[in-house]
PDB file of C-alpha atoms in Angstrom:
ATOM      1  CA  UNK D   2     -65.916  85.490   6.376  1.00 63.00           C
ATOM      2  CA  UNK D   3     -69.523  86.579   6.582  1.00 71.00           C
ATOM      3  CA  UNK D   4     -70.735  88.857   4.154  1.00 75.00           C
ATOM      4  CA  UNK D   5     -73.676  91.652   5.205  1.00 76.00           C
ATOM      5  CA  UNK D   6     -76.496  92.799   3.539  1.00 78.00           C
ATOM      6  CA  UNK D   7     -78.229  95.735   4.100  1.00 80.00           C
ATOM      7  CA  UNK D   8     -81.948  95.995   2.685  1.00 74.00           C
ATOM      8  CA  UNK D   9     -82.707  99.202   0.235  1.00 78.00           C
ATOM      9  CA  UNK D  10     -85.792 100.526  -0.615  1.00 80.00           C
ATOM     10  CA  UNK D  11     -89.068 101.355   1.110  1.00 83.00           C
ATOM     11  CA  UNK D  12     -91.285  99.342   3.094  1.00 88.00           C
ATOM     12  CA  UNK D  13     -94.328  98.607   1.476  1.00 91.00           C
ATOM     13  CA  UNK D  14     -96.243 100.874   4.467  1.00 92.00           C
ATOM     14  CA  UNK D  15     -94.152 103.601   3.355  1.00 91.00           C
ATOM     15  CA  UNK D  16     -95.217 103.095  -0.459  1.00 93.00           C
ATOM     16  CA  UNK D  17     -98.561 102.844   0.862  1.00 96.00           C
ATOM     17  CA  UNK D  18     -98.400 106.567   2.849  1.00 96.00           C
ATOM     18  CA  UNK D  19     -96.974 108.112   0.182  1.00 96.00           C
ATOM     19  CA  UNK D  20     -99.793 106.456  -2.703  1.00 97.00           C
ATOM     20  CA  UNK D  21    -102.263 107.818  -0.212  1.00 96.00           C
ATOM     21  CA  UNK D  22    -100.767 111.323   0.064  1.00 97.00           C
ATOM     22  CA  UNK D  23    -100.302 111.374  -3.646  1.00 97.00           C
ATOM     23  CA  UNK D  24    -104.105 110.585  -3.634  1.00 96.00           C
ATOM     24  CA  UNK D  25    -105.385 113.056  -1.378  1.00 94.00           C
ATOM     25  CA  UNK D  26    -103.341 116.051  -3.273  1.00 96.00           C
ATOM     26  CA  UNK D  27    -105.066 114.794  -7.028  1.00 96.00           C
ATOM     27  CA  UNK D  28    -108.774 114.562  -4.896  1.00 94.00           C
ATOM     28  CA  UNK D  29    -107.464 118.132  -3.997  1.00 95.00           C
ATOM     29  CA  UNK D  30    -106.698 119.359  -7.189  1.00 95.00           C
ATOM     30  CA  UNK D  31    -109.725 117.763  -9.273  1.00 96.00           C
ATOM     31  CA  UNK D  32    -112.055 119.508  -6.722  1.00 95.00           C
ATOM     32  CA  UNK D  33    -110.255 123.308  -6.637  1.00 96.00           C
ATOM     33  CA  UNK D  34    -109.162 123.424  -9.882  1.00 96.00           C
ATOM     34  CA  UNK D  35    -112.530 124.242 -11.435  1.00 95.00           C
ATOM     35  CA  UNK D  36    -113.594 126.163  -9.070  1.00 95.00           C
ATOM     36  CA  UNK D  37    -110.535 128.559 -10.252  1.00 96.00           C
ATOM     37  CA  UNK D  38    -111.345 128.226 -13.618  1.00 95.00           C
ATOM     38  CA  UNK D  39    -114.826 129.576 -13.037  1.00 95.00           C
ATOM     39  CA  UNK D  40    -112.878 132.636 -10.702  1.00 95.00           C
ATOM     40  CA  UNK D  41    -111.339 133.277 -13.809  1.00 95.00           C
ATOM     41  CA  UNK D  42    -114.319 133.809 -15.983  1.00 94.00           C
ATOM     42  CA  UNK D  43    -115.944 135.712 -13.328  1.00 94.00           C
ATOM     43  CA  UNK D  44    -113.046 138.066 -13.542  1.00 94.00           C
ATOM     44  CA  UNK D  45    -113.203 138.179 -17.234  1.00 93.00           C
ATOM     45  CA  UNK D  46    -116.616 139.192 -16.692  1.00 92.00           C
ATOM     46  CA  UNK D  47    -116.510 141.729 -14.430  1.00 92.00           C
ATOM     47  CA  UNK D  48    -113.272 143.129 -16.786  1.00 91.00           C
ATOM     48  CA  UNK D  49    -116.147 143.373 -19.571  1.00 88.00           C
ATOM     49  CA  UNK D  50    -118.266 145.846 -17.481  1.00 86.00           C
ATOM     50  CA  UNK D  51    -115.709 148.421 -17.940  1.00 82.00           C
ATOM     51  CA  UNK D  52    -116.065 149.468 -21.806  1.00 76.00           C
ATOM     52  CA  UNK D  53    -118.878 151.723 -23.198  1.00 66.00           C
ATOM     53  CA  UNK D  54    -120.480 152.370 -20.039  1.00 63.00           C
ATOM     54  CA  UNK D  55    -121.645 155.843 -21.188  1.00 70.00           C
ATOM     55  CA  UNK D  56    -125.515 156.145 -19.500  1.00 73.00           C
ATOM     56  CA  UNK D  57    -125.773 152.814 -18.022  1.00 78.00           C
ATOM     57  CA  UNK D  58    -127.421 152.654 -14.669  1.00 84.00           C
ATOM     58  CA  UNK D  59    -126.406 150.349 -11.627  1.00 85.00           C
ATOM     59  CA  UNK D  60    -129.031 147.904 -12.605  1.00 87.00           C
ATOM     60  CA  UNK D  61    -128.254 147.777 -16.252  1.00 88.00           C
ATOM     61  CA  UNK D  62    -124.701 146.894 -15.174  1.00 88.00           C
ATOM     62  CA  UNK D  63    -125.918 144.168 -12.701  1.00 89.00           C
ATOM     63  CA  UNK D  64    -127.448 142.393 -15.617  1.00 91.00           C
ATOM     64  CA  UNK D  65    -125.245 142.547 -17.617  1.00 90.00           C
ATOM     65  CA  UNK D  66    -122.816 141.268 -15.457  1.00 91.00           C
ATOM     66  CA  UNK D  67    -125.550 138.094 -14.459  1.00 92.00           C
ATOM     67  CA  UNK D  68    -125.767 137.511 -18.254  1.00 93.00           C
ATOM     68  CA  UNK D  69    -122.433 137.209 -18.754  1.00 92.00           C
ATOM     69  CA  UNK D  70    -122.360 134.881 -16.173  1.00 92.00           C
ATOM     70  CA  UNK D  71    -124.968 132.880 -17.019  1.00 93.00           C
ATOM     71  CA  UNK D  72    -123.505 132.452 -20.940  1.00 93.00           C
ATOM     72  CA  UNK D  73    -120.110 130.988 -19.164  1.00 91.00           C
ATOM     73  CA  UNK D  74    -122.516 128.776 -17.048  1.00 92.00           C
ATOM     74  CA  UNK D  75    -121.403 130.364 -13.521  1.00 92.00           C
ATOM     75  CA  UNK D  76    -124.544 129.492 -10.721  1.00 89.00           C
ATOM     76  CA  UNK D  77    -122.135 130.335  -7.763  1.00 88.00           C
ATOM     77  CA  UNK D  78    -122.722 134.223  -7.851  1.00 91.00           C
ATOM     78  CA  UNK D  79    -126.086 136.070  -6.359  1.00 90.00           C
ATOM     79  CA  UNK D  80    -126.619 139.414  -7.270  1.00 88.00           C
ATOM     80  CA  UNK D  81    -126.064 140.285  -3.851  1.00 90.00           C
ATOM     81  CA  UNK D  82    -122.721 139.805  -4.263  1.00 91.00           C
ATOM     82  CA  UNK D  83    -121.939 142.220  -6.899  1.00 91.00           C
ATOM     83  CA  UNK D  84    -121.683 145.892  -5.234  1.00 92.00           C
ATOM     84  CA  UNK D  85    -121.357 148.652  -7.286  1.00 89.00           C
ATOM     85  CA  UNK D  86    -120.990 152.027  -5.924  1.00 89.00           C
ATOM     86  CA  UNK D  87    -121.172 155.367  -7.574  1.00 86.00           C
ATOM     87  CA  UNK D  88    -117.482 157.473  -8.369  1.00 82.00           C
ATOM     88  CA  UNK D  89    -116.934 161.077 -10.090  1.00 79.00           C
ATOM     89  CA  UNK D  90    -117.216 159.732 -13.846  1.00 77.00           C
ATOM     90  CA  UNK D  91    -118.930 155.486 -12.997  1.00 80.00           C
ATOM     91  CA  UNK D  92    -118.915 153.072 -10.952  1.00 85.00           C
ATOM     92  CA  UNK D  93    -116.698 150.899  -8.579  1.00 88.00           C
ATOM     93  CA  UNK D  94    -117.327 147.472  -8.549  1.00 90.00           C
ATOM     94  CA  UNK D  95    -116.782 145.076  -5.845  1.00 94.00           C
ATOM     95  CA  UNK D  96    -116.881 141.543  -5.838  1.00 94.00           C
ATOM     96  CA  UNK D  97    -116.848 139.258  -2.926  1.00 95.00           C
ATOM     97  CA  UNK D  98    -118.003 135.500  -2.623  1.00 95.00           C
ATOM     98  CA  UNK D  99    -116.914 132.339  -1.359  1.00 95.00           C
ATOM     99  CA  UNK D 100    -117.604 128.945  -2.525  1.00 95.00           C
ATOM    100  CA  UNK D 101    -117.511 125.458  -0.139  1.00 95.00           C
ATOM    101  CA  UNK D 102    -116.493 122.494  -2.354  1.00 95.00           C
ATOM    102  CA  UNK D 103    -117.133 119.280  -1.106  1.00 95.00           C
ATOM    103  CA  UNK D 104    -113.613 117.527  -0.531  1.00 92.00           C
ATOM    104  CA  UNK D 105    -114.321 114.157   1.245  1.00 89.00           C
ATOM    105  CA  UNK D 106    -117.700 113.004   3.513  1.00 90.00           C
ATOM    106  CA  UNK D 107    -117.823 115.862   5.823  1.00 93.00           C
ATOM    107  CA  UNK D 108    -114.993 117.463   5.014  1.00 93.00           C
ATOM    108  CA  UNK D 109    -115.276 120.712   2.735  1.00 95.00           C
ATOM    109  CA  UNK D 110    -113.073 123.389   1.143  1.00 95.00           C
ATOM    110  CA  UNK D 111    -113.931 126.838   1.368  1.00 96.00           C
ATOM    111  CA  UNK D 112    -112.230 129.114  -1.000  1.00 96.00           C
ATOM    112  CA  UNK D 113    -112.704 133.299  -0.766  1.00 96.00           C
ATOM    113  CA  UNK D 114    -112.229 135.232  -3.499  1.00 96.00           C
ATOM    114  CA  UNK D 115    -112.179 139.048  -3.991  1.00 96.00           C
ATOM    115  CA  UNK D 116    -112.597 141.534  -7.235  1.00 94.00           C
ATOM    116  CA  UNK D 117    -112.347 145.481  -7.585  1.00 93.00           C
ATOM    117  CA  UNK D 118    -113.135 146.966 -11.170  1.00 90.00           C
ATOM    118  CA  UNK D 119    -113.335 150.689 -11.932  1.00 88.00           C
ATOM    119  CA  UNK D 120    -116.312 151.239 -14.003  1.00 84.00           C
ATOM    120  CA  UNK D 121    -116.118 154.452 -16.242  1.00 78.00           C
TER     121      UNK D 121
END
C-alpha cells in the first residue's frame, strides 16, 4: 500500500508576488502619508483664520494664512490658491490644490484636496 502526499504551502513565485505587493502598498504609504499630514496642518491653518477677525482685510488674512504656513514648513500652497470671498459679517474661504508625488520612475500620484472655512 502506497501512501500519498500532497504538498502544502506556497510556491516560492507566489511568496515572491505577494513580497512585491506588500512592497508596492509600504512605497505607497511612505509617499501619501505625509502628504496628508501636511493636508492636515493646512486645515488647522485655515481653522485659525476664523477667530478675531474684527477689521481684517482680504490681504491681511492671506498672510496670515501664508505665515502660518510657512511656520509648519508647508511650500505646496500659492497664494493663488487661497480664495476668499466677501459674506454679510466676513469672509468665505476656499481652498483648492493638488499635489503630484512622485511614486516610482514615471509614475506619479496626484492627490486633490478641498477646504471651505467661514470667516467672521
Amino acid at each position: 500500500m502506497s501512501m500519498q502526499t500532497t504538498q502544502r504551502g506556497m510556491t516560492f513565485w507566489g511568496v515572491l508576488v505577494i513580497m512585491a505587493m506588500v512592497g508596492f502598498f509600504v512605497l505607497l504609504a511612505m509617499r501619501l502619508l505625509p502628504v496628508y499630514g501636511d493636508d492636515l496642518k493646512i486645515n488647522k491653518a485655515l481653522e485659525a483664520l476664523k477667530t478675531g477677525t474684527e477689521g481684517r482685510t482680504r490681504e491681511v488674512l492671506v498672510e496670515q494664512f501664508l505665515r502660518q504656513l510657512d511656520v509648519n514648513d508647508i511650500r505646496s500652497i500659492r497664494p493663488e490658491d487661497l480664495k476668499l470671498e466677501p459674506r454679510d459679517s466676513g469672509f468665505s474661504a476656499n481652498l483648492n490644490y493638488e499635489i503630484r508625488v512622485p511614486i516610482l520612475y514615471n509614475v506619479d500620484a496626484m492627490v486633490k484636496f478641498s477646504h471651505h472655512q467661514d470667516i467672521r
